[in-house]
Short mmCIF file of C-alpha atoms in Angstrom, two decimals:
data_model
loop_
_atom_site.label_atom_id
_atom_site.label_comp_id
_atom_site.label_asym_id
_atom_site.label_seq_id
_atom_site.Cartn_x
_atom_site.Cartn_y
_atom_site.Cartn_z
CA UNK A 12 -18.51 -25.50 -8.50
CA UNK A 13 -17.08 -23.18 -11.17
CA UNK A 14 -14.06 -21.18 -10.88
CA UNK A 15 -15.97 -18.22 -11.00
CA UNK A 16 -18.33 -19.57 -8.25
CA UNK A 17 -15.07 -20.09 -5.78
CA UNK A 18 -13.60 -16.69 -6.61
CA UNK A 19 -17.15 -15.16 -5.99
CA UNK A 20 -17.26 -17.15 -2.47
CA UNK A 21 -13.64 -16.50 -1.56
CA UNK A 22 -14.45 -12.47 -2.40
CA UNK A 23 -17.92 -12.96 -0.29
CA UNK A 24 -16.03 -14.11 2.75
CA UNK A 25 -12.91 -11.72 2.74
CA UNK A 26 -15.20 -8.44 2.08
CA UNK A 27 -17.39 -10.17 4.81
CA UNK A 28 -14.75 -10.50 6.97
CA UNK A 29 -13.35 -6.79 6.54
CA UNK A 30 -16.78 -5.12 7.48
CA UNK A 31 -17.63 -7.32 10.64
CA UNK A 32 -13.56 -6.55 11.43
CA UNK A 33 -14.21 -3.01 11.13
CA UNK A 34 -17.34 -2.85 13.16
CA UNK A 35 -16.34 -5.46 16.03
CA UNK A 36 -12.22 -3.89 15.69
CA UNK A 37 -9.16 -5.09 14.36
CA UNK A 38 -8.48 -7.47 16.91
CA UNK A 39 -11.23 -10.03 15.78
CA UNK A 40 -8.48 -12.63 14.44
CA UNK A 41 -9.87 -12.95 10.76
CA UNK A 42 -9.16 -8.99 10.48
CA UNK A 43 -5.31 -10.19 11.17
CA UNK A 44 -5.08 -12.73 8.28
CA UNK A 45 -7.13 -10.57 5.65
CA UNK A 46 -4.31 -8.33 6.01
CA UNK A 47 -1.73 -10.74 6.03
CA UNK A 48 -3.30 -12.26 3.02
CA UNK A 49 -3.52 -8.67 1.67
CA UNK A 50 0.12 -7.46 2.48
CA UNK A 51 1.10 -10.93 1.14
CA UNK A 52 -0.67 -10.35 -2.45
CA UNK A 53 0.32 -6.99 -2.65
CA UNK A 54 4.22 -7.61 -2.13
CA UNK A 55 4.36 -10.71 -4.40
CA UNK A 56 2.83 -8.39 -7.44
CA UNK A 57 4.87 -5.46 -6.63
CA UNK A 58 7.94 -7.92 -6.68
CA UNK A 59 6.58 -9.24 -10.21
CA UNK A 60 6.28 -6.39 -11.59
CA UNK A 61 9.82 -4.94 -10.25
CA UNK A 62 11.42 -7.80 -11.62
CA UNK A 63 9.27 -8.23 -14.91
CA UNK A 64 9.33 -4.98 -16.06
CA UNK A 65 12.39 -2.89 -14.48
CA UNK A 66 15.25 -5.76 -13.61
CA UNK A 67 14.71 -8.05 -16.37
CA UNK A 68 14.21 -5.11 -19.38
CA UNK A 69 16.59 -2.32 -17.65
CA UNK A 70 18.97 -4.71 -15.99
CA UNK A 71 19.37 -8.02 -17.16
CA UNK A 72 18.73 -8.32 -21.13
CA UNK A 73 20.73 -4.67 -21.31
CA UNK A 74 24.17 -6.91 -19.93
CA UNK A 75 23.26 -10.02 -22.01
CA UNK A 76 22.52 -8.16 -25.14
CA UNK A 77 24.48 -4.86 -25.12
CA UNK A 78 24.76 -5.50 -29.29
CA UNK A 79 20.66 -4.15 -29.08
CA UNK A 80 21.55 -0.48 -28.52
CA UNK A 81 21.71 -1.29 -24.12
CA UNK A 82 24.76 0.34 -22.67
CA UNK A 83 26.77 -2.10 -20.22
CA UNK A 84 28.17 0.56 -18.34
CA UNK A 85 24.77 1.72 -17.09
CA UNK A 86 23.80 -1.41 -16.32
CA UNK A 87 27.01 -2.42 -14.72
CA UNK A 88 26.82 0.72 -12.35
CA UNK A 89 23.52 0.13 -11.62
CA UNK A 90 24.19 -3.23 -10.09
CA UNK A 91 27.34 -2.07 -8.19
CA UNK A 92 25.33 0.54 -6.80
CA UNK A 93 22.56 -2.13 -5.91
CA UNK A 94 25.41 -4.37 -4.12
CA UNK A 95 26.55 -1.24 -2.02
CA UNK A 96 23.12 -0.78 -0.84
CA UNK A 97 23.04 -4.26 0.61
CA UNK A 98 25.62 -2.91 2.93
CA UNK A 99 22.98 -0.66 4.90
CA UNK A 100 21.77 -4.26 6.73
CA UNK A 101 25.11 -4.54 8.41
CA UNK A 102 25.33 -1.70 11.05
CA UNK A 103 29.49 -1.87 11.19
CA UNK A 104 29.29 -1.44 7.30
CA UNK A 105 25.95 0.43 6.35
CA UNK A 106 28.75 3.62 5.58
CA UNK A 107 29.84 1.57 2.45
CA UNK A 108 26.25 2.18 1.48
CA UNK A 109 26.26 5.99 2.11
CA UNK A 110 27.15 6.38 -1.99
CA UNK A 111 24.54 4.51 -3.37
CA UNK A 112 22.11 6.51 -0.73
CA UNK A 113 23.13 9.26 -1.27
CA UNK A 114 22.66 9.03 -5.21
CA UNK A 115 19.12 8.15 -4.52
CA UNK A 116 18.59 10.63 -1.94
CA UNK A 117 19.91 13.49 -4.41
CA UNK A 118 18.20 12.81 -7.62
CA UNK A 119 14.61 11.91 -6.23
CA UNK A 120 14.96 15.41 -4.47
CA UNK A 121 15.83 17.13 -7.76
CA UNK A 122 12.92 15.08 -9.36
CA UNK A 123 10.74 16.47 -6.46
CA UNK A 124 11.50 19.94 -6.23
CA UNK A 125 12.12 20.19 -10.12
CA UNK A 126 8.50 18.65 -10.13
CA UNK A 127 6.79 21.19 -7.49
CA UNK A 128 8.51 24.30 -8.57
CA UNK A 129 8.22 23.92 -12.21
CA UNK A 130 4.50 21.58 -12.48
CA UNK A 131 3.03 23.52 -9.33
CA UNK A 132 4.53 26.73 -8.58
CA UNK A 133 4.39 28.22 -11.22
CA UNK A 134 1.96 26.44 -13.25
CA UNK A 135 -0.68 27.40 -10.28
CA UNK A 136 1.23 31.20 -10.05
CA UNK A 137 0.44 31.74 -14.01
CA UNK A 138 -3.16 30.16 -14.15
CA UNK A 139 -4.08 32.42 -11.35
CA UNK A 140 -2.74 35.99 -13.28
CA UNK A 141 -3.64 34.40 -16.81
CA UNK A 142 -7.41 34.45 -15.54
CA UNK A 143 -6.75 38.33 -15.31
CA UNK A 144 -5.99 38.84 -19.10
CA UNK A 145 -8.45 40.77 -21.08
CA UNK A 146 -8.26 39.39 -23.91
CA UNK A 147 -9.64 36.58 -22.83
CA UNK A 148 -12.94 38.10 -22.19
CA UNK A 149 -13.31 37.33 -18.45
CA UNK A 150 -16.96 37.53 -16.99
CA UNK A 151 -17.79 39.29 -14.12
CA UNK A 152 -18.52 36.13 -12.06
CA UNK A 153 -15.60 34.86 -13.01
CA UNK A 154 -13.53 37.44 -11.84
CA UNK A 155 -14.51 36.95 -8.78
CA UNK A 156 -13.51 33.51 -9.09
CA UNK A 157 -10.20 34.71 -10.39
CA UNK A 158 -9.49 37.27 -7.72
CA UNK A 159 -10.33 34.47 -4.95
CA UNK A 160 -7.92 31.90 -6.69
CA UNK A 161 -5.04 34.49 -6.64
CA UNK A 162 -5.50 35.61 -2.99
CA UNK A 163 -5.56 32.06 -1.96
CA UNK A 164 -2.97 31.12 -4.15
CA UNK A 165 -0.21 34.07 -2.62
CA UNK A 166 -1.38 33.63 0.88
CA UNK A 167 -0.69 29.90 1.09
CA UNK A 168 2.82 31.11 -0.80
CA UNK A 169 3.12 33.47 1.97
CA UNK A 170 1.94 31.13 4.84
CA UNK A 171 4.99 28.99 4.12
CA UNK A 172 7.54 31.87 4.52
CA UNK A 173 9.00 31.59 7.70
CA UNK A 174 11.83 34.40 7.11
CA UNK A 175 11.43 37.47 9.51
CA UNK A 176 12.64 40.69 10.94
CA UNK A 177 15.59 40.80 13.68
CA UNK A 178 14.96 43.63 16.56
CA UNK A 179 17.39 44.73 18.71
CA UNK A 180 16.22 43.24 22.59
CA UNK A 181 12.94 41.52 20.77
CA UNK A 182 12.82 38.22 18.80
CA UNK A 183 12.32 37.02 15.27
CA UNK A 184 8.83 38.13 13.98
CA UNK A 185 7.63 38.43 10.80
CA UNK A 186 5.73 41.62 9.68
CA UNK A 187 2.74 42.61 10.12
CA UNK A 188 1.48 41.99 6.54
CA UNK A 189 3.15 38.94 6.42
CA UNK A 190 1.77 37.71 9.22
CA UNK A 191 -1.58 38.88 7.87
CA UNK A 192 -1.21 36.88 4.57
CA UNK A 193 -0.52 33.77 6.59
CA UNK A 194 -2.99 34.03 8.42
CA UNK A 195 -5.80 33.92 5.45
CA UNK A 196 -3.22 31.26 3.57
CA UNK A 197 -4.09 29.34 6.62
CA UNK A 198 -7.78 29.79 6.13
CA UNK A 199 -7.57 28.34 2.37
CA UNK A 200 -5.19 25.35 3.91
CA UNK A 201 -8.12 24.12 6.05
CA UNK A 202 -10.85 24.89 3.68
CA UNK A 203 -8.52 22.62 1.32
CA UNK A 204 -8.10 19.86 3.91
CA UNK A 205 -11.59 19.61 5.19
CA UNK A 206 -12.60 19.79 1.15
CA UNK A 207 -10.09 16.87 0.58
CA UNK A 208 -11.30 14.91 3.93
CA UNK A 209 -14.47 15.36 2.77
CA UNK A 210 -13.67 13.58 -0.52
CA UNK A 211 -12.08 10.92 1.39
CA UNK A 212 -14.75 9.94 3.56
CA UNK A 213 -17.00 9.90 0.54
CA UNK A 214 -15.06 7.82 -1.69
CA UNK A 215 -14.62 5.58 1.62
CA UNK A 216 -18.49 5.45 1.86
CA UNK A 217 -18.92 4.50 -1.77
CA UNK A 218 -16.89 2.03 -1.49
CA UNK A 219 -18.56 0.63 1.10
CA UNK A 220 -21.74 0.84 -0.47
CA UNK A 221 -20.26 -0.74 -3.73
CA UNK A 222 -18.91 -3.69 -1.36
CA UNK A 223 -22.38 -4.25 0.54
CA UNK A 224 -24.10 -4.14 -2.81
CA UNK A 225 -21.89 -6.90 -3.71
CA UNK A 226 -22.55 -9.25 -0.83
CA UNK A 227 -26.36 -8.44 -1.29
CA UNK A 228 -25.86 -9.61 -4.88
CA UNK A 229 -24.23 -12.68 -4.13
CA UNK A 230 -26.64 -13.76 -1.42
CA UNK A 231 -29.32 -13.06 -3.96
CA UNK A 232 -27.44 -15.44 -6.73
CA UNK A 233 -27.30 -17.99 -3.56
CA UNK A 234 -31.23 -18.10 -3.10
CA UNK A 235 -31.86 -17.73 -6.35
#
């Protein structure tokens, strides 16, 4: 039996495995060490490829060869930060790792909101008013478009302002056009989840189909 011939059987067997898991539920034992097996793959090449291409270019050859253009320091603080972070196992000592945290913490929530204010917010806000500039020539039909995309667009703005209006002997409530806005934001919110659920379940089903196509191709290369 060829290589290819094994990897095609061992495929045939775990896909095989998978579907009857799914339809009989996961606690049919060969469901359990698929996903083992799959966990198991999955954290051995994620380890490879941390160590491959982040330690061993970023970390190591940047200390052993600081002569290339690699500044020590960087790499130097890097590691002490990785050591305090080791500190976080220990409960009496996980504050020692509250620096190193807290570093990580900080600058992936700059990268984040940096990333949705500046690649979302106001990419989306100025695509939906550019669509409104007549010198672009703008049809009819898709001014329509336009007008739709900038309703939805400030209503699901609005539909995530929770700020409102004190009253003396009544609570918090936001006005009435406020209120209004968030309301139709939260009409484009579903339409966008059920759209995106939709595209889910359909990417799901094909590849479902793709898998059962394979298993009917294999028993076909069996026979045949």
């Amino acid at each position: 039996m060829s290589v290819d011939s094994i990897w095609m059987t061992t495929a045939f067997i775990l896909t095989l495995g998978v579907i009857v898991s799914y339809l009989i539920g996961e606690k049919f034992p060969p469901f359990k060490v698929i996903s083992y097996l799959f966990i198991g793959i999955a954290a051995g090449y994620a380890a490879s490829v941390a160590i491959f291409q982040v330690i061993y270019p970023r970390l190591i050859i940047p200390l052993m060869y600081p002569s290339f253009g690699y500044s020590r320091l960087a790499s130097t603080a890097a590691i002490i930060l990785a050591l305090l972070l080791l500190f976080k196992v220990s409960p009496r000592l996980s504050k020692i790792g509250n620096i190193a945290t807290g570093i990580i913490v900080g600058a992936t929530a700059g990268v984040i909101i940096g990333g949705a204010v500046l690649g979302t917010v106001f990419s989306q806000a100025k695509a939906a008013v550019s669509l409104f500039n007549p010198e672009l020539g703008t049809q009819p039909g898709e001014f329509v478009d336009a007008l739709f995309m900038l309703i939805g667009t400030v209503s699901t703005l609005v539909y995530f302002q929770f700020g409102g209006i004190r009253r003396p002997g009544k609570p918090v409530d936001r006005p009435k056009a406020t209120k209004l806005l968030a309301g139709l934001g939260k009409f484009f919110i579903a339409i966008t989840l059920g759209a995106l659920f939709a595209g889910v379940i359909s990417a799901a089903m094909s590849v479902l189909a793709e898998r059962m196509g394979f298993l009917v191709r294999v028993i076909q290369s069996w026979i045949h």
